[in-house]
Coordinates of C-alpha atoms in Angstrom, one line a residue:
X1 CA 0.0 0.0 0.0
X2 CA 1.1 3.5 -0.8
X3 CA -0.6 6.0 1.5
X4 CA -0.5 9.6 2.6
X5 CA -1.9 10.4 6.0
X6 CA -3.8 13.8 6.3
X7 CA -5.3 15.3 9.4
X8 CA -4.9 18.1 11.8
X9 CA -2.3 18.1 14.7
X10 CA -3.6 15.6 17.2
X11 CA -5.9 13.6 14.9
X12 CA -3.9 10.4 15.6
X13 CA -1.9 10.1 12.4
X14 CA 1.2 9.0 14.3
X15 CA -0.6 6.4 16.4
X16 CA -2.6 4.9 13.4
X17 CA 0.5 5.1 11.1
X18 CA 2.5 2.8 13.5
X19 CA -0.3 0.1 13.5
X20 CA -0.7 0.2 9.8
X21 CA 3.0 -0.1 9.4
X22 CA 3.0 -3.2 11.5
X23 CA -0.1 -4.7 9.7
X24 CA 1.0 -4.2 6.1
X25 CA 4.8 -4.5 6.7
X26 CA 5.6 -1.2 5.2
X27 CA 7.5 1.7 6.7
X28 CA 6.0 4.8 8.2
X29 CA 7.9 7.7 6.9
X30 CA 7.9 11.0 8.9
X31 CA 9.6 14.0 7.2
X32 CA 10.5 15.2 10.7
X33 CA 12.3 11.9 11.5
X34 CA 14.0 12.0 8.1
X35 CA 15.3 15.5 8.7
X36 CA 16.6 14.6 12.2
X37 CA 18.2 11.4 10.9
X38 CA 19.9 13.1 7.9
X39 CA 21.2 16.0 10.1
X40 CA 22.6 13.4 12.6
X41 CA 24.2 11.3 9.7
X42 CA 25.7 14.5 8.2
X43 CA 24.6 13.5 4.7
X44 CA 24.8 16.0 1.9
X45 CA 21.0 16.6 2.2
X46 CA 21.3 16.7 6.0
X47 CA 24.0 19.4 5.9
X48 CA 21.9 21.4 3.5
X49 CA 18.9 21.1 5.7
X50 CA 21.0 22.0 8.9
X51 CA 22.3 25.2 7.1
X52 CA 18.7 26.2 6.3
X53 CA 17.5 25.6 9.9
X54 CA 20.6 27.3 11.5
X55 CA 19.7 30.4 9.4
X56 CA 16.2 30.3 10.7
X57 CA 14.7 29.3 7.4
X58 CA 12.4 26.6 6.3
X59 CA 13.9 23.5 4.7
X60 CA 13.0 23.7 0.9
X61 CA 10.9 21.2 -0.8
X62 CA 13.5 19.9 -3.0
X63 CA 15.6 18.8 0.0
X64 CA 12.6 17.0 1.6
X65 CA 11.8 15.3 -1.7
X66 CA 15.3 14.2 -2.1
X67 CA 15.2 12.6 1.4
X68 CA 11.9 10.9 0.6
X69 CA 13.4 9.6 -2.7
X70 CA 16.4 8.1 -0.8
X71 CA 14.1 6.6 1.8
X72 CA 11.9 4.9 -0.8
X73 CA 14.9 3.4 -2.4
X74 CA 15.5 1.2 0.7
X75 CA 14.3 -2.5 0.6
X76 CA 11.7 -2.2 3.3
X77 CA 9.8 0.4 1.0
X78 CA 9.5 -2.2 -1.8
X79 CA 5.9 -3.1 -1.1
X80 CA 4.6 0.4 -0.1
X81 CA 5.0 3.2 2.4
X82 CA 3.0 5.6 4.7
X83 CA 3.8 9.2 4.4
X84 CA 3.1 11.2 7.6
X85 CA 3.6 15.0 7.7
X86 CA 4.2 15.5 4.0
X87 CA 2.8 17.0 1.7
X88 CA 1.6 20.1 3.7
X89 CA 0.3 22.1 0.7
X90 CA -0.8 21.7 -2.9
X91 CA 2.6 22.6 -4.5
X92 CA 4.2 19.9 -2.4
X93 CA 1.6 17.4 -3.3
X94 CA 2.1 18.1 -7.0
X95 CA 5.9 17.7 -6.7
X96 CA 5.4 14.4 -4.8
X97 CA 3.1 13.1 -7.6
X98 CA 5.8 13.9 -10.1
X99 CA 8.4 12.1 -8.0
X100 CA 6.3 9.0 -7.4
X101 CA 5.3 8.7 -11.1
X102 CA 8.9 8.9 -12.0
X103 CA 9.7 6.1 -9.6
X104 CA 6.7 4.0 -10.7
X105 CA 5.1 4.2 -7.2
X106 CA 2.0 6.4 -7.5
X107 CA -0.2 7.0 -4.5
X108 CA -3.1 4.6 -3.9
X109 CA -4.9 6.4 -1.2
X110 CA -5.0 9.7 0.8
X111 CA -6.4 8.9 4.3
X112 CA -8.1 11.8 6.1
X113 CA -8.3 11.6 9.9
X114 CA -11.4 13.7 10.7
X115 CA -11.7 15.1 14.3
X116 CA -13.7 17.8 15.9
X117 CA -11.9 21.0 17.0
X118 CA -12.7 20.7 20.8
X119 CA -11.5 17.1 20.9
X120 CA -8.3 18.1 19.1
X121 CA -7.6 20.7 21.8
X122 CA -8.1 18.2 24.6
X123 CA -5.9 15.6 22.9
X124 CA -3.1 18.0 22.3
X125 CA -3.0 19.9 25.6
X126 CA -3.2 16.6 27.5
X127 CA -0.5 14.8 25.3
X128 CA 2.7 13.6 27.0
X129 CA 5.5 12.0 24.9
X130 CA 8.2 9.7 26.2
X131 CA 11.8 11.1 25.7
X132 CA 13.2 7.6 25.2
X133 CA 10.9 5.6 22.9
X134 CA 8.5 8.4 21.7
X135 CA 5.5 6.6 23.1
X136 CA 2.6 9.0 23.4
X137 CA 0.1 9.2 26.3
X138 CA -2.6 11.6 27.2
X139 CA -3.6 12.6 30.7
X140 CA -7.3 12.8 29.8
X141 CA -7.8 9.8 27.6
X142 CA -5.0 7.4 27.9
X143 CA -2.7 8.3 31.0
X144 CA 0.3 6.3 31.9
X145 CA 0.2 4.0 34.9
X146 CA 3.1 5.6 36.6
X147 CA 2.7 9.4 36.7
X148 CA 5.3 11.1 34.6
X149 CA 6.9 7.8 33.4
X150 CA 6.5 5.7 30.3
X151 CA 4.8 2.3 30.7
X152 CA 6.9 0.7 27.9
X153 CA 10.5 1.7 28.8
X154 CA 10.1 3.8 32.0
X155 CA 11.4 6.9 30.3
X156 CA 10.5 10.4 31.3
X157 CA 7.3 11.9 29.9
X158 CA 7.5 15.5 28.7
X159 CA 4.9 18.1 27.7
X160 CA 6.1 19.4 24.3
X161 CA 6.3 23.1 23.9
X162 CA 4.2 22.9 20.7
X163 CA 1.4 21.3 22.9
X164 CA 0.7 24.5 24.8
X165 CA -2.8 26.0 24.2
X166 CA -1.7 29.2 22.4
X167 CA 0.7 27.3 20.2
X168 CA -1.9 24.6 19.3
X169 CA -4.4 27.4 18.2
X170 CA -1.8 28.8 15.9
X171 CA -0.9 25.3 14.5
X172 CA -4.6 24.6 13.9
X173 CA -5.0 27.9 12.0
X174 CA -2.0 27.2 9.8
X175 CA -3.5 23.7 9.1
X176 CA -6.8 25.2 8.0
X177 CA -5.1 27.7 5.8
X178 CA -2.5 25.5 4.1
X179 CA -3.1 21.8 4.6
X180 CA -6.9 21.6 4.5
X181 CA -7.0 22.5 0.7
X182 CA -5.2 19.1 0.1
X183 CA -8.5 17.4 0.9
X184 CA -10.0 18.9 -2.3
X185 CA -6.9 18.1 -4.3
X186 CA -6.9 14.4 -3.4
X187 CA -10.7 14.3 -3.7
X188 CA -10.5 15.6 -7.3
X189 CA -8.1 12.6 -8.0
X190 CA -10.5 10.1 -6.6
X191 CA -8.0 9.0 -3.9
X192 CA -9.4 10.6 -0.8
X193 CA -10.7 8.3 1.9
X194 CA -12.1 9.8 5.1
X195 CA -12.4 8.1 8.6
X196 CA -13.9 9.7 11.8
X197 CA -11.0 9.5 14.2
X198 CA -13.3 9.5 17.2
X199 CA -13.6 6.7 19.8
X200 CA -11.4 3.8 20.7
X201 CA -8.1 3.6 18.9
X202 CA -8.8 -0.1 17.9
X203 CA -12.2 0.8 16.4
X204 CA -10.6 3.6 14.3
X205 CA -7.9 1.2 13.2
X206 CA -10.5 -1.3 12.1
X207 CA -12.3 1.3 10.1
X208 CA -9.1 2.3 8.3
X209 CA -8.1 -1.3 7.5
X210 CA -11.6 -1.8 5.9
X211 CA -11.1 1.2 3.7
X212 CA -7.5 0.3 2.6
X213 CA -8.6 -3.4 1.9
X214 CA -11.3 -2.1 -0.4
X215 CA -8.8 0.1 -2.2
X216 CA -6.4 -2.8 -2.7
X217 CA -9.3 -5.1 -4.0
X218 CA -10.3 -2.4 -6.5
X219 CA -6.8 -2.1 -7.9
X220 CA -6.4 -5.8 -8.2
X221 CA -9.7 -6.1 -10.1
X222 CA -8.7 -3.3 -12.4
X223 CA -5.4 -5.0 -13.2
X224 CA -7.4 -8.2 -14.0
X225 CA -9.7 -6.3 -16.4
X226 CA -6.7 -4.9 -18.4
X227 CA -5.4 -7.6 -20.8
X228 CA -1.6 -7.8 -21.2
X229 CA -0.6 -8.8 -24.7
X230 CA 3.0 -10.0 -23.8
X231 CA 3.8 -11.3 -27.3
X232 CA 3.0 -8.1 -28.9
X233 CA 5.0 -6.1 -26.3
X234 CA 7.9 -8.5 -26.8
X235 CA 7.7 -8.1 -30.6
X236 CA 7.7 -4.3 -30.3
X237 CA 10.8 -4.4 -28.0
X238 CA 12.8 -6.7 -30.4
X239 CA 12.0 -4.5 -33.3
X240 CA 13.2 -1.3 -31.4
X241 CA 16.3 -3.2 -30.3
X242 CA 17.0 -4.4 -33.8
X243 CA 16.6 -0.8 -35.1
X244 CA 18.9 0.5 -32.5
X245 CA 21.6 -2.1 -33.3
X246 CA 21.2 -2.0 -37.1
X247 CA 20.5 -5.8 -37.2
X248 CA 17.6 -7.3 -39.4
X249 CA 14.7 -8.8 -37.6
X250 CA 14.6 -12.6 -37.4
X251 CA 11.4 -13.1 -39.5
X252 CA 12.1 -13.2 -43.3
X253 CA 8.6 -13.9 -44.5
X254 CA 7.6 -10.3 -43.9
X255 CA 9.5 -8.6 -46.8
X256 CA 8.1 -11.2 -49.4
X257 CA 4.6 -10.3 -48.3
X258 CA 5.5 -6.6 -48.5
X259 CA 6.8 -7.2 -52.1
X260 CA 3.6 -9.0 -53.0
X261 CA 1.5 -6.3 -51.6
X262 CA 3.5 -3.7 -53.5
X263 CA 3.0 -5.6 -56.8
X264 CA -0.8 -5.8 -56.2
X265 CA -1.0 -2.1 -55.5
X266 CA 0.9 -1.2 -58.7
X267 CA -1.4 -3.6 -60.7
X268 CA -4.5 -2.0 -59.1
X269 CA -3.2 1.5 -59.9
X270 CA -2.7 0.5 -63.5
X271 CA -6.2 -0.9 -63.9
X272 CA -7.6 2.3 -62.2
X273 CA -5.8 4.5 -64.6
X274 CA -7.1 2.6 -67.6
X275 CA -10.7 2.8 -66.4
X276 CA -10.4 6.5 -65.7
X277 CA -9.0 7.1 -69.2
X278 CA -11.8 5.1 -70.7
X279 CA -14.4 7.1 -68.8
X280 CA -12.9 10.3 -69.9
X281 CA -13.1 9.4 -73.6
X282 CA -16.6 8.2 -73.2
X283 CA -17.5 11.5 -71.4
X284 CA -16.0 13.6 -74.2
X285 CA -18.1 11.8 -76.9
X286 CA -21.2 12.2 -74.8
X287 CA -20.9 15.9 -74.2
X288 CA -22.2 17.2 -77.6
X289 CA -25.1 14.7 -77.6
X290 CA -26.2 15.9 -74.2
X291 CA -26.0 19.5 -75.3
X292 CA -28.3 18.9 -78.3
X293 CA -30.8 16.9 -76.2
X294 CA -30.8 19.8 -73.6
X295 CA -31.5 22.4 -76.3
X296 CA -34.4 20.2 -77.7
X297 CA -36.0 19.9 -74.2
X298 CA -35.8 23.8 -73.7
X299 CA -37.4 24.5 -77.0
X300 CA -40.2 22.0 -76.3
X301 CA -40.8 23.4 -72.9
X302 CA -41.2 27.0 -74.3
X303 CA -43.6 25.9 -77.0
X304 CA -45.8 24.1 -74.4
X305 CA -45.6 27.1 -72.1
X306 CA -46.8 29.4 -75.0
X307 CA -49.7 27.0 -75.8
X308 CA -50.7 26.6 -72.1
X309 CA -50.6 30.4 -71.3
X310 CA -53.9 31.4 -73.0
X311 CA -55.6 28.3 -71.7
X312 CA -54.5 29.2 -68.1
X313 CA -55.8 32.8 -68.5
X314 CA -59.1 31.7 -69.7
X315 CA -59.5 29.1 -66.9
X316 CA -58.6 31.8 -64.3
X317 CA -61.2 34.3 -65.8
X318 CA -63.8 31.5 -65.6
X319 CA -63.0 30.8 -61.9
X320 CA -63.2 34.5 -61.0
X321 CA -66.6 34.8 -62.6
X322 CA -67.9 31.7 -60.9
X323 CA -66.7 33.0 -57.5
X324 CA -68.5 36.4 -58.1
X325 CA -71.9 34.6 -59.0
X326 CA -71.5 32.4 -55.9
X327 CA -70.8 35.4 -53.7
X328 CA -73.9 37.3 -55.1
X329 CA -76.1 34.2 -54.5
X330 CA -74.8 33.7 -50.9
X331 CA -75.0 37.4 -49.8
X332 CA -78.9 37.6 -49.3
X333 CA -78.9 34.1 -47.7
X334 CA -76.2 35.3 -45.2
X335 CA -78.3 38.6 -44.5
X336 CA -81.4 36.5 -43.8
X337 CA -79.5 34.2 -41.6
X338 CA -78.0 37.1 -39.6
X339 CA -81.5 38.8 -39.2
X340 CA -83.0 35.5 -38.0
X341 CA -80.2 35.1 -35.4
X342 CA -80.7 38.7 -34.1
X343 CA -84.4 38.1 -33.9
X344 CA -84.1 34.9 -31.9
X345 CA -81.5 36.5 -29.5
X346 CA -84.0 39.4 -28.9
X347 CA -86.8 36.9 -28.2
X348 CA -84.5 34.9 -25.8
X349 CA -83.5 38.2 -24.0
X350 CA -87.2 39.2 -23.6
X351 CA -88.2 35.8 -22.1
X352 CA -85.1 35.7 -19.7
X353 CA -85.7 39.3 -18.5
X354 CA -88.9 38.7 -16.5
X355 CA -87.4 35.5 -15.1
X356 CA -84.3 37.4 -13.9
X357 CA -86.4 40.1 -12.3
X358 CA -88.5 37.5 -10.5
X359 CA -85.4 35.8 -9.2
X360 CA -83.9 39.1 -8.1
X361 CA -87.2 39.9 -6.2
X362 CA -87.4 36.5 -4.6
X363 CA -83.7 37.0 -3.3
X364 CA -84.5 40.5 -1.9
X365 CA -87.6 39.1 -0.2
X366 CA -85.8 36.2 1.4
X367 CA -83.0 38.5 2.6
X368 CA -85.7 40.8 4.3
X369 CA -87.4 37.9 5.9
X370 CA -84.0 36.7 7.2
X371 CA -83.2 40.2 8.5
X372 CA -86.7 40.5 10.2
X373 CA -86.2 37.0 11.9
X374 CA -82.7 37.9 13.0
X375 CA -83.7 41.4 14.4
X376 CA -85.7 40.4 17.5
X377 CA -83.1 37.7 18.4
X378 CA -80.4 40.3 18.3
X379 CA -82.5 42.7 20.4
X380 CA -83.3 39.9 22.9
X381 CA -79.5 39.1 23.1
X382 CA -78.5 42.7 23.7
X383 CA -81.3 43.1 26.4
X384 CA -80.0 40.0 28.1
X385 CA -76.5 41.3 28.0
X386 CA -77.6 44.7 29.5
X387 CA -79.6 43.1 32.2
X388 CA -76.7 40.8 33.1
X389 CA -74.3 43.8 33.3
X390 CA -76.8 45.7 35.5
X391 CA -77.1 42.7 37.9
X392 CA -73.4 42.3 38.1
X393 CA -73.1 46.1 38.8
X394 CA -75.8 45.9 41.5
X395 CA -74.1 43.0 43.2
X396 CA -70.7 44.6 43.0
X397 CA -71.9 48.0 44.4
X398 CA -72.7 47.0 48.1
X399 CA -69.4 45.1 48.2
X400 CA -67.5 48.2 47.1
X401 CA -69.4 50.3 49.6
X402 CA -68.6 47.8 52.4
X403 CA -65.0 47.8 51.4
X404 CA -64.8 51.5 51.4
X405 CA -66.5 51.8 54.8
X406 CA -64.0 49.3 56.2
X407 CA -61.2 51.3 54.8
X408 CA -62.6 54.6 56.2
X409 CA -63.2 52.9 59.7
X410 CA -59.6 51.5 59.7
X411 CA -58.2 54.9 58.9
X412 CA -60.3 56.5 61.7
X413 CA -59.1 53.9 64.2
X414 CA -55.5 54.5 63.1
X415 CA -56.0 58.2 63.5
X416 CA -57.6 57.8 67.0
X417 CA -54.7 55.6 68.1
X418 CA -52.1 58.0 66.7
X419 CA -53.9 61.1 68.2
X420 CA -53.0 60.6 71.9
X421 CA -49.5 59.6 71.0
X422 CA -49.0 62.7 69.1
X423 CA -50.4 64.8 72.0
X424 CA -48.2 63.0 74.6
X425 CA -45.2 63.7 72.3
X426 CA -46.2 67.3 71.9
X427 CA -46.5 67.7 75.7
X428 CA -43.1 66.1 76.2
X429 CA -41.6 68.5 73.8
X430 CA -43.2 71.5 75.5
X431 CA -42.1 70.3 79.0
X432 CA -38.6 69.7 77.8
X433 CA -38.5 73.2 76.3
X434 CA -39.8 74.7 79.6
X435 CA -37.1 72.9 81.6
X436 CA -34.4 74.1 79.3
X437 CA -35.7 77.7 79.5
X438 CA -35.8 77.5 83.4
X439 CA -32.2 76.2 83.5
X440 CA -31.0 78.9 81.0
X441 CA -32.8 81.8 82.9
X442 CA -30.4 82.2 85.9
X443 CA -27.4 81.9 83.6
X444 CA -28.8 84.7 81.4
X445 CA -29.5 86.8 84.6
X446 CA -25.9 86.3 85.8
X447 CA -24.6 87.2 82.4
X448 CA -26.6 90.4 82.5
X449 CA -25.3 91.3 86.0
X450 CA -21.7 90.8 84.9
X451 CA -22.2 93.0 81.9
X452 CA -23.7 95.7 84.1
X453 CA -20.7 95.6 86.5
X454 CA -18.3 96.0 83.7
X455 CA -20.1 99.1 82.6

């Protein structure tokens, strides 16, 4: 199988890619791993990639494609491969198609891992990666048994810097802008296969396997339907080789057949030329005879036309006269018929007029009767409504009066209770004022006496 994995960061491409690699015995090729390995090995491509990364630039597509080509040349990629992380945009996809067609290994399927945005955020923010074996855990969905330690090798689990929430949002925006258009690109080629990467890892893996098995069956059936004519291909190859080397082909019967066919063609051409020459001579002899015959026919037609012309004129005059006579005879009949129709219409109108008047009078009378019958009913109904309203008003009047009397009585009681309290309060105020005045009186007198002594 030759597959490209598509999907947003956190969709599970790496997890499913490993399982697919084990099932189909084909390598999972990650461009990130290829770059790291090439830089570590200090290969020519690795040194070029390192120079770009040290300069703070992106590694160019031709370097990445060169690494992929070197990786596909290895024996384990003979039966297929799984590309993870490349291509990331349409130009890269087009360049990859050119490379794979040149290698005779075109893509069979592009597998899209489709996941909801909120679930992606949970997967990425909770992801923990083993520093030793790269095993991936998630604190929300698949935590390790020992906190901070890998279950497989006991290595340290780390939270990658690109798994922070702000970084993840930026990565998802970049994916939507650049990588998501690849979905339409591969859909247009008829290679896109979509799987909902939600639920248990094993269930997702089974769904992917069913899709890829169906792709494999379709390709095998297509190969059976196309017949391979091995003998024809071999003959064509031998002919090309003989032309290139300058040697004559093994078969000698072919040139004899060709010579025989050439003779037949020459003989046919001679016969054809003789026939055409004979036809030309016959045609030349026949030309004057045809001209004479044509002249005779034209003259005969002119004579016949001259003879027929006066006869046609006479016949046309007779027809016109007959039509005039017929028109004169038909005119009074048409007038009589028209008068009869008008008279019959007038009679019918006269007969219908009294009937319409009677019907109109009956309708008016029936309406008046209905109005007379309805009038007393309406009056009775209105009288009943008025009486009911009066009764309701009479019943409500004493209740309102009682309620108002109660309110007045309650107010009077409240006023009576409040009156002695107000009087007591007023008296207390007056008493306090008097006391204060008595206390202040001797002080005022003393002050007056002091003022008099000073004078």
